[in-house]
């Protein structure tokens, strides 16, 4: 009897491994087939999809696509919502409402809601679950449910080269300059100058770069050294191995110095006496 149980367990384990591989292989095939590109737009008819842009599958809520323009080489993560207008099938006029520049990255689960102009400059990078909206609930009438009151709307612009951390919220009327850093979880409204770092709810400027002073307050760590463009993978691996050897040598040197200090203490008269 134990022998039969072992055979059955082995067979069940083999079937489980095969099933797992098939499920993951099938899901990857579905993801490839369901991705939206200029060549394979699926059921969506965007105003524009640039070359090299890809919306990962599964997509979030998408409507008002004729008024949405996506630049070239954008990466739109899974479950990203992009909407133009308050609801589907509304004529928004001749001009695009949501414009996303070239090289923009929208992380998984992000939402961009635009009933009036929302614009992303080139090379804006967004971490997961960023929320950008041109509309905010109003509560002027105390007798009406807030969700039934007409929202307040204002255009939004995010300057080129900016970085929006995970969970950041960009509210109606926000105007971010060039190369702005928005900390994770920040809630941004109003104008943010170029080369600024903002954090908090509501967000405020905590660091800014000026041509004559540099970063103020100064950065606490040195800038990372970029990898040369002509460096090969083999050279990078060799460099990493060399760095590990140097770190080990530093540790061994520190241990030897500590041993010398301990021996010196032992030789001193009265060492260890109470």
mmCIF file with all atom_site columns, N, CA and C in Angstrom, residues 179-220:
data_model
loop_
_atom_site.group_PDB
_atom_site.id
_atom_site.type_symbol
_atom_site.label_atom_id
_atom_site.label_alt_id
_atom_site.label_comp_id
_atom_site.label_asym_id
_atom_site.label_entity_id
_atom_site.label_seq_id
_atom_site.pdbx_PDB_ins_code
_atom_site.Cartn_x
_atom_site.Cartn_y
_atom_site.Cartn_z
_atom_site.occupancy
_atom_site.B_iso_or_equiv
_atom_site.pdbx_formal_charge
_atom_site.auth_seq_id
_atom_site.auth_comp_id
_atom_site.auth_asym_id
_atom_site.auth_atom_id
_atom_site.pdbx_PDB_model_num
ATOM 1   N N  . UNK A 1 179 ? 11.121 67.874 -15.634 1.00 0.00 ? 179 UNK A N  1
ATOM 2   C CA . UNK A 1 179 ? 11.941 67.071 -14.716 1.00 0.00 ? 179 UNK A CA 1
ATOM 3   C C  . UNK A 1 179 ? 11.533 67.261 -13.250 1.00 0.00 ? 179 UNK A C  1
ATOM 4   N N  . UNK A 1 180 ? 10.255 67.156 -13.003 1.00 0.00 ? 180 UNK A N  1
ATOM 5   C CA . UNK A 1 180 ? 9.725  67.238 -11.644 1.00 0.00 ? 180 UNK A CA 1
ATOM 6   C C  . UNK A 1 180 ? 9.653  65.835 -11.046 1.00 0.00 ? 180 UNK A C  1
ATOM 7   N N  . UNK A 1 181 ? 10.012 65.707 -9.774  1.00 0.00 ? 181 UNK A N  1
ATOM 8   C CA . UNK A 1 181 ? 9.885  64.450 -9.043  1.00 0.00 ? 181 UNK A CA 1
ATOM 9   C C  . UNK A 1 181 ? 8.715  64.575 -8.070  1.00 0.00 ? 181 UNK A C  1
ATOM 10  N N  . UNK A 1 182 ? 7.751  63.661 -8.204  1.00 0.00 ? 182 UNK A N  1
ATOM 11  C CA . UNK A 1 182 ? 6.613  63.620 -7.283  1.00 0.00 ? 182 UNK A CA 1
ATOM 12  C C  . UNK A 1 182 ? 6.782  62.383 -6.410  1.00 0.00 ? 182 UNK A C  1
ATOM 13  N N  . UNK A 1 183 ? 6.909  62.584 -5.108  1.00 0.00 ? 183 UNK A N  1
ATOM 14  C CA . UNK A 1 183 ? 7.142  61.477 -4.186  1.00 0.00 ? 183 UNK A CA 1
ATOM 15  C C  . UNK A 1 183 ? 5.937  60.549 -4.145  1.00 0.00 ? 183 UNK A C  1
ATOM 16  N N  . UNK A 1 184 ? 6.180  59.290 -3.759  1.00 0.00 ? 184 UNK A N  1
ATOM 17  C CA . UNK A 1 184 ? 5.109  58.306 -3.641  1.00 0.00 ? 184 UNK A CA 1
ATOM 18  C C  . UNK A 1 184 ? 4.038  58.808 -2.685  1.00 0.00 ? 184 UNK A C  1
ATOM 19  N N  . UNK A 1 185 ? 2.777  58.670 -3.103  1.00 0.00 ? 185 UNK A N  1
ATOM 20  C CA . UNK A 1 185 ? 1.660  59.054 -2.260  1.00 0.00 ? 185 UNK A CA 1
ATOM 21  C C  . UNK A 1 185 ? 1.376  60.535 -2.178  1.00 0.00 ? 185 UNK A C  1
ATOM 22  N N  . UNK A 1 186 ? 2.124  61.356 -2.902  1.00 0.00 ? 186 UNK A N  1
ATOM 23  C CA . UNK A 1 186 ? 1.894  62.810 -2.849  1.00 0.00 ? 186 UNK A CA 1
ATOM 24  C C  . UNK A 1 186 ? 0.591  63.162 -3.567  1.00 0.00 ? 186 UNK A C  1
ATOM 25  N N  . UNK A 1 187 ? -0.031 64.248 -3.130  1.00 0.00 ? 187 UNK A N  1
ATOM 26  C CA . UNK A 1 187 ? -1.253 64.771 -3.745  1.00 0.00 ? 187 UNK A CA 1
ATOM 27  C C  . UNK A 1 187 ? -0.940 66.171 -4.260  1.00 0.00 ? 187 UNK A C  1
ATOM 28  N N  . UNK A 1 188 ? -0.911 66.318 -5.582  1.00 0.00 ? 188 UNK A N  1
ATOM 29  C CA . UNK A 1 188 ? -0.394 67.542 -6.206  1.00 0.00 ? 188 UNK A CA 1
ATOM 30  C C  . UNK A 1 188 ? -1.533 68.357 -6.797  1.00 0.00 ? 188 UNK A C  1
ATOM 31  N N  . UNK A 1 189 ? -1.519 69.645 -6.486  1.00 0.00 ? 189 UNK A N  1
ATOM 32  C CA . UNK A 1 189 ? -2.416 70.600 -7.125  1.00 0.00 ? 189 UNK A CA 1
ATOM 33  C C  . UNK A 1 189 ? -1.638 71.893 -7.348  1.00 0.00 ? 189 UNK A C  1
ATOM 34  N N  . UNK A 1 190 ? -2.109 72.718 -8.284  1.00 0.00 ? 190 UNK A N  1
ATOM 35  C CA . UNK A 1 190 ? -1.432 73.981 -8.547  1.00 0.00 ? 190 UNK A CA 1
ATOM 36  C C  . UNK A 1 190 ? -0.182 73.799 -9.377  1.00 0.00 ? 190 UNK A C  1
ATOM 37  N N  . UNK A 1 191 ? 0.680  74.794 -9.337  1.00 0.00 ? 191 UNK A N  1
ATOM 38  C CA . UNK A 1 191 ? 1.862  74.829 -10.198 1.00 0.00 ? 191 UNK A CA 1
ATOM 39  C C  . UNK A 1 191 ? 3.104  74.353 -9.454  1.00 0.00 ? 191 UNK A C  1
ATOM 40  N N  . UNK A 1 192 ? 3.904  73.537 -10.149 1.00 0.00 ? 192 UNK A N  1
ATOM 41  C CA . UNK A 1 192 ? 5.178  73.049 -9.619  1.00 0.00 ? 192 UNK A CA 1
ATOM 42  C C  . UNK A 1 192 ? 6.269  73.502 -10.583 1.00 0.00 ? 192 UNK A C  1
ATOM 43  N N  . UNK A 1 193 ? 7.317  74.190 -10.103 1.00 0.00 ? 193 UNK A N  1
ATOM 44  C CA . UNK A 1 193 ? 8.355  74.706 -11.009 1.00 0.00 ? 193 UNK A CA 1
ATOM 45  C C  . UNK A 1 193 ? 9.223  73.592 -11.576 1.00 0.00 ? 193 UNK A C  1
ATOM 46  N N  . UNK A 1 194 ? 10.001 73.939 -12.596 1.00 0.00 ? 194 UNK A N  1
ATOM 47  C CA . UNK A 1 194 ? 10.957 72.989 -13.185 1.00 0.00 ? 194 UNK A CA 1
ATOM 48  C C  . UNK A 1 194 ? 11.945 72.490 -12.130 1.00 0.00 ? 194 UNK A C  1
ATOM 49  N N  . UNK A 1 195 ? 12.402 71.250 -12.305 1.00 0.00 ? 195 UNK A N  1
ATOM 50  C CA . UNK A 1 195 ? 13.493 70.687 -11.493 1.00 0.00 ? 195 UNK A CA 1
ATOM 51  C C  . UNK A 1 195 ? 13.205 70.798 -9.997  1.00 0.00 ? 195 UNK A C  1
ATOM 52  N N  . UNK A 1 196 ? 11.990 70.414 -9.619  1.00 0.00 ? 196 UNK A N  1
ATOM 53  C CA . UNK A 1 196 ? 11.603 70.445 -8.212  1.00 0.00 ? 196 UNK A CA 1
ATOM 54  C C  . UNK A 1 196 ? 11.220 69.050 -7.749  1.00 0.00 ? 196 UNK A C  1
ATOM 55  N N  . UNK A 1 197 ? 11.346 68.822 -6.444  1.00 0.00 ? 197 UNK A N  1
ATOM 56  C CA . UNK A 1 197 ? 10.894 67.587 -5.804  1.00 0.00 ? 197 UNK A CA 1
ATOM 57  C C  . UNK A 1 197 ? 9.773  67.956 -4.855  1.00 0.00 ? 197 UNK A C  1
ATOM 58  N N  . UNK A 1 198 ? 8.605  67.320 -5.017  1.00 0.00 ? 198 UNK A N  1
ATOM 59  C CA . UNK A 1 198 ? 7.466  67.619 -4.157  1.00 0.00 ? 198 UNK A CA 1
ATOM 60  C C  . UNK A 1 198 ? 7.038  66.362 -3.419  1.00 0.00 ? 198 UNK A C  1
ATOM 61  N N  . UNK A 1 199 ? 6.527  66.546 -2.201  1.00 0.00 ? 199 UNK A N  1
ATOM 62  C CA . UNK A 1 199 ? 6.077  65.419 -1.385  1.00 0.00 ? 199 UNK A CA 1
ATOM 63  C C  . UNK A 1 199 ? 4.991  65.902 -0.446  1.00 0.00 ? 199 UNK A C  1
ATOM 64  N N  . UNK A 1 200 ? 4.170  64.965 0.017   1.00 0.00 ? 200 UNK A N  1
ATOM 65  C CA . UNK A 1 200 ? 3.158  65.281 1.012   1.00 0.00 ? 200 UNK A CA 1
ATOM 66  C C  . UNK A 1 200 ? 1.773  65.413 0.433   1.00 0.00 ? 200 UNK A C  1
ATOM 67  N N  . UNK A 1 201 ? 0.791  65.595 1.341   1.00 0.00 ? 201 UNK A N  1
ATOM 68  C CA . UNK A 1 201 ? -0.597 65.767 0.945   1.00 0.00 ? 201 UNK A CA 1
ATOM 69  C C  . UNK A 1 201 ? -1.202 66.893 1.789   1.00 0.00 ? 201 UNK A C  1
ATOM 70  N N  . UNK A 1 202 ? -1.371 68.096 1.234   1.00 0.00 ? 202 UNK A N  1
ATOM 71  C CA . UNK A 1 202 ? -1.037 68.463 -0.143  1.00 0.00 ? 202 UNK A CA 1
ATOM 72  C C  . UNK A 1 202 ? 0.474  68.554 -0.356  1.00 0.00 ? 202 UNK A C  1
ATOM 73  N N  . UNK A 1 203 ? 0.911  68.340 -1.581  1.00 0.00 ? 203 UNK A N  1
ATOM 74  C CA . UNK A 1 203 ? 2.346  68.317 -1.877  1.00 0.00 ? 203 UNK A CA 1
ATOM 75  C C  . UNK A 1 203 ? 2.944  69.717 -1.771  1.00 0.00 ? 203 UNK A C  1
ATOM 76  N N  . UNK A 1 204 ? 4.186  69.755 -1.313  1.00 0.00 ? 204 UNK A N  1
ATOM 77  C CA . UNK A 1 204 ? 4.941  71.010 -1.273  1.00 0.00 ? 204 UNK A CA 1
ATOM 78  C C  . UNK A 1 204 ? 6.362  70.732 -1.764  1.00 0.00 ? 204 UNK A C  1
ATOM 79  N N  . UNK A 1 205 ? 7.039  71.768 -2.211  1.00 0.00 ? 205 UNK A N  1
ATOM 80  C CA . UNK A 1 205 ? 8.405  71.625 -2.721  1.00 0.00 ? 205 UNK A CA 1
ATOM 81  C C  . UNK A 1 205 ? 9.352  71.384 -1.547  1.00 0.00 ? 205 UNK A C  1
ATOM 82  N N  . UNK A 1 206 ? 10.087 70.269 -1.606  1.00 0.00 ? 206 UNK A N  1
ATOM 83  C CA . UNK A 1 206 ? 11.064 69.967 -0.550  1.00 0.00 ? 206 UNK A CA 1
ATOM 84  C C  . UNK A 1 206 ? 12.498 70.072 -1.052  1.00 0.00 ? 206 UNK A C  1
ATOM 85  N N  . UNK A 1 207 ? 12.691 70.163 -2.332  1.00 0.00 ? 207 UNK A N  1
ATOM 86  C CA . UNK A 1 207 ? 14.044 70.347 -2.885  1.00 0.00 ? 207 UNK A CA 1
ATOM 87  C C  . UNK A 1 207 ? 13.889 70.928 -4.284  1.00 0.00 ? 207 UNK A C  1
ATOM 88  N N  . UNK A 1 208 ? 14.872 71.785 -4.654  1.00 0.00 ? 208 UNK A N  1
ATOM 89  C CA . UNK A 1 208 ? 14.805 72.412 -5.971  1.00 0.00 ? 208 UNK A CA 1
ATOM 90  C C  . UNK A 1 208 ? 16.200 72.675 -6.480  1.00 0.00 ? 208 UNK A C  1
ATOM 91  N N  . UNK A 1 209 ? 16.363 72.604 -7.786  1.00 0.00 ? 209 UNK A N  1
ATOM 92  C CA . UNK A 1 209 ? 17.651 72.842 -8.426  1.00 0.00 ? 209 UNK A CA 1
ATOM 93  C C  . UNK A 1 209 ? 17.673 74.239 -9.036  1.00 0.00 ? 209 UNK A C  1
ATOM 94  N N  . UNK A 1 210 ? 18.748 74.966 -8.782  1.00 0.00 ? 210 UNK A N  1
ATOM 95  C CA . UNK A 1 210 ? 18.946 76.299 -9.357  1.00 0.00 ? 210 UNK A CA 1
ATOM 96  C C  . UNK A 1 210 ? 20.300 76.324 -10.064 1.00 0.00 ? 210 UNK A C  1
ATOM 97  N N  . UNK A 1 211 ? 20.410 76.983 -11.227 1.00 0.00 ? 211 UNK A N  1
ATOM 98  C CA . UNK A 1 211 ? 21.666 76.972 -11.991 1.00 0.00 ? 211 UNK A CA 1
ATOM 99  C C  . UNK A 1 211 ? 22.859 77.495 -11.202 1.00 0.00 ? 211 UNK A C  1
ATOM 100 N N  . UNK A 1 212 ? 22.653 78.493 -10.343 1.00 0.00 ? 212 UNK A N  1
ATOM 101 C CA . UNK A 1 212 ? 23.782 79.094 -9.634  1.00 0.00 ? 212 UNK A CA 1
ATOM 102 C C  . UNK A 1 212 ? 24.083 78.423 -8.300  1.00 0.00 ? 212 UNK A C  1
ATOM 103 N N  . UNK A 1 213 ? 23.161 77.597 -7.779  1.00 0.00 ? 213 UNK A N  1
ATOM 104 C CA . UNK A 1 213 ? 23.351 76.991 -6.463  1.00 0.00 ? 213 UNK A CA 1
ATOM 105 C C  . UNK A 1 213 ? 23.331 75.469 -6.483  1.00 0.00 ? 213 UNK A C  1
ATOM 106 N N  . UNK A 1 214 ? 22.834 74.876 -7.569  1.00 0.00 ? 214 UNK A N  1
ATOM 107 C CA . UNK A 1 214 ? 22.657 73.426 -7.590  1.00 0.00 ? 214 UNK A CA 1
ATOM 108 C C  . UNK A 1 214 ? 21.435 73.039 -6.783  1.00 0.00 ? 214 UNK A C  1
ATOM 109 N N  . UNK A 1 215 ? 21.427 71.808 -6.281  1.00 0.00 ? 215 UNK A N  1
ATOM 110 C CA . UNK A 1 215 ? 20.288 71.323 -5.507  1.00 0.00 ? 215 UNK A CA 1
ATOM 111 C C  . UNK A 1 215 ? 20.301 71.922 -4.107  1.00 0.00 ? 215 UNK A C  1
ATOM 112 N N  . UNK A 1 216 ? 19.133 72.456 -3.716  1.00 0.00 ? 216 UNK A N  1
ATOM 113 C CA . UNK A 1 216 ? 18.961 73.004 -2.373  1.00 0.00 ? 216 UNK A CA 1
ATOM 114 C C  . UNK A 1 216 ? 17.677 72.443 -1.758  1.00 0.00 ? 216 UNK A C  1
ATOM 115 N N  . UNK A 1 217 ? 17.758 71.813 -0.573  1.00 0.00 ? 217 UNK A N  1
ATOM 116 C CA . UNK A 1 217 ? 18.982 71.452 0.137   1.00 0.00 ? 217 UNK A CA 1
ATOM 117 C C  . UNK A 1 217 ? 19.841 70.483 -0.680  1.00 0.00 ? 217 UNK A C  1
ATOM 118 N N  . UNK A 1 218 ? 21.157 70.420 -0.382  1.00 0.00 ? 218 UNK A N  1
ATOM 119 C CA . UNK A 1 218 ? 22.050 69.564 -1.176  1.00 0.00 ? 218 UNK A CA 1
ATOM 120 C C  . UNK A 1 218 ? 21.652 68.094 -1.080  1.00 0.00 ? 218 UNK A C  1
ATOM 121 N N  . UNK A 1 219 ? 21.946 67.360 -2.135  1.00 0.00 ? 219 UNK A N  1
ATOM 122 C CA . UNK A 1 219 ? 21.691 65.921 -2.151  1.00 0.00 ? 219 UNK A CA 1
ATOM 123 C C  . UNK A 1 219 ? 22.589 65.227 -1.142  1.00 0.00 ? 219 UNK A C  1
ATOM 124 N N  . UNK A 1 220 ? 22.061 64.193 -0.489  1.00 0.00 ? 220 UNK A N  1
ATOM 125 C CA . UNK A 1 220 ? 22.801 63.506 0.564   1.00 0.00 ? 220 UNK A CA 1
ATOM 126 C C  . UNK A 1 220 ? 23.720 62.413 0.029   1.00 0.00 ? 220 UNK A C  1
#
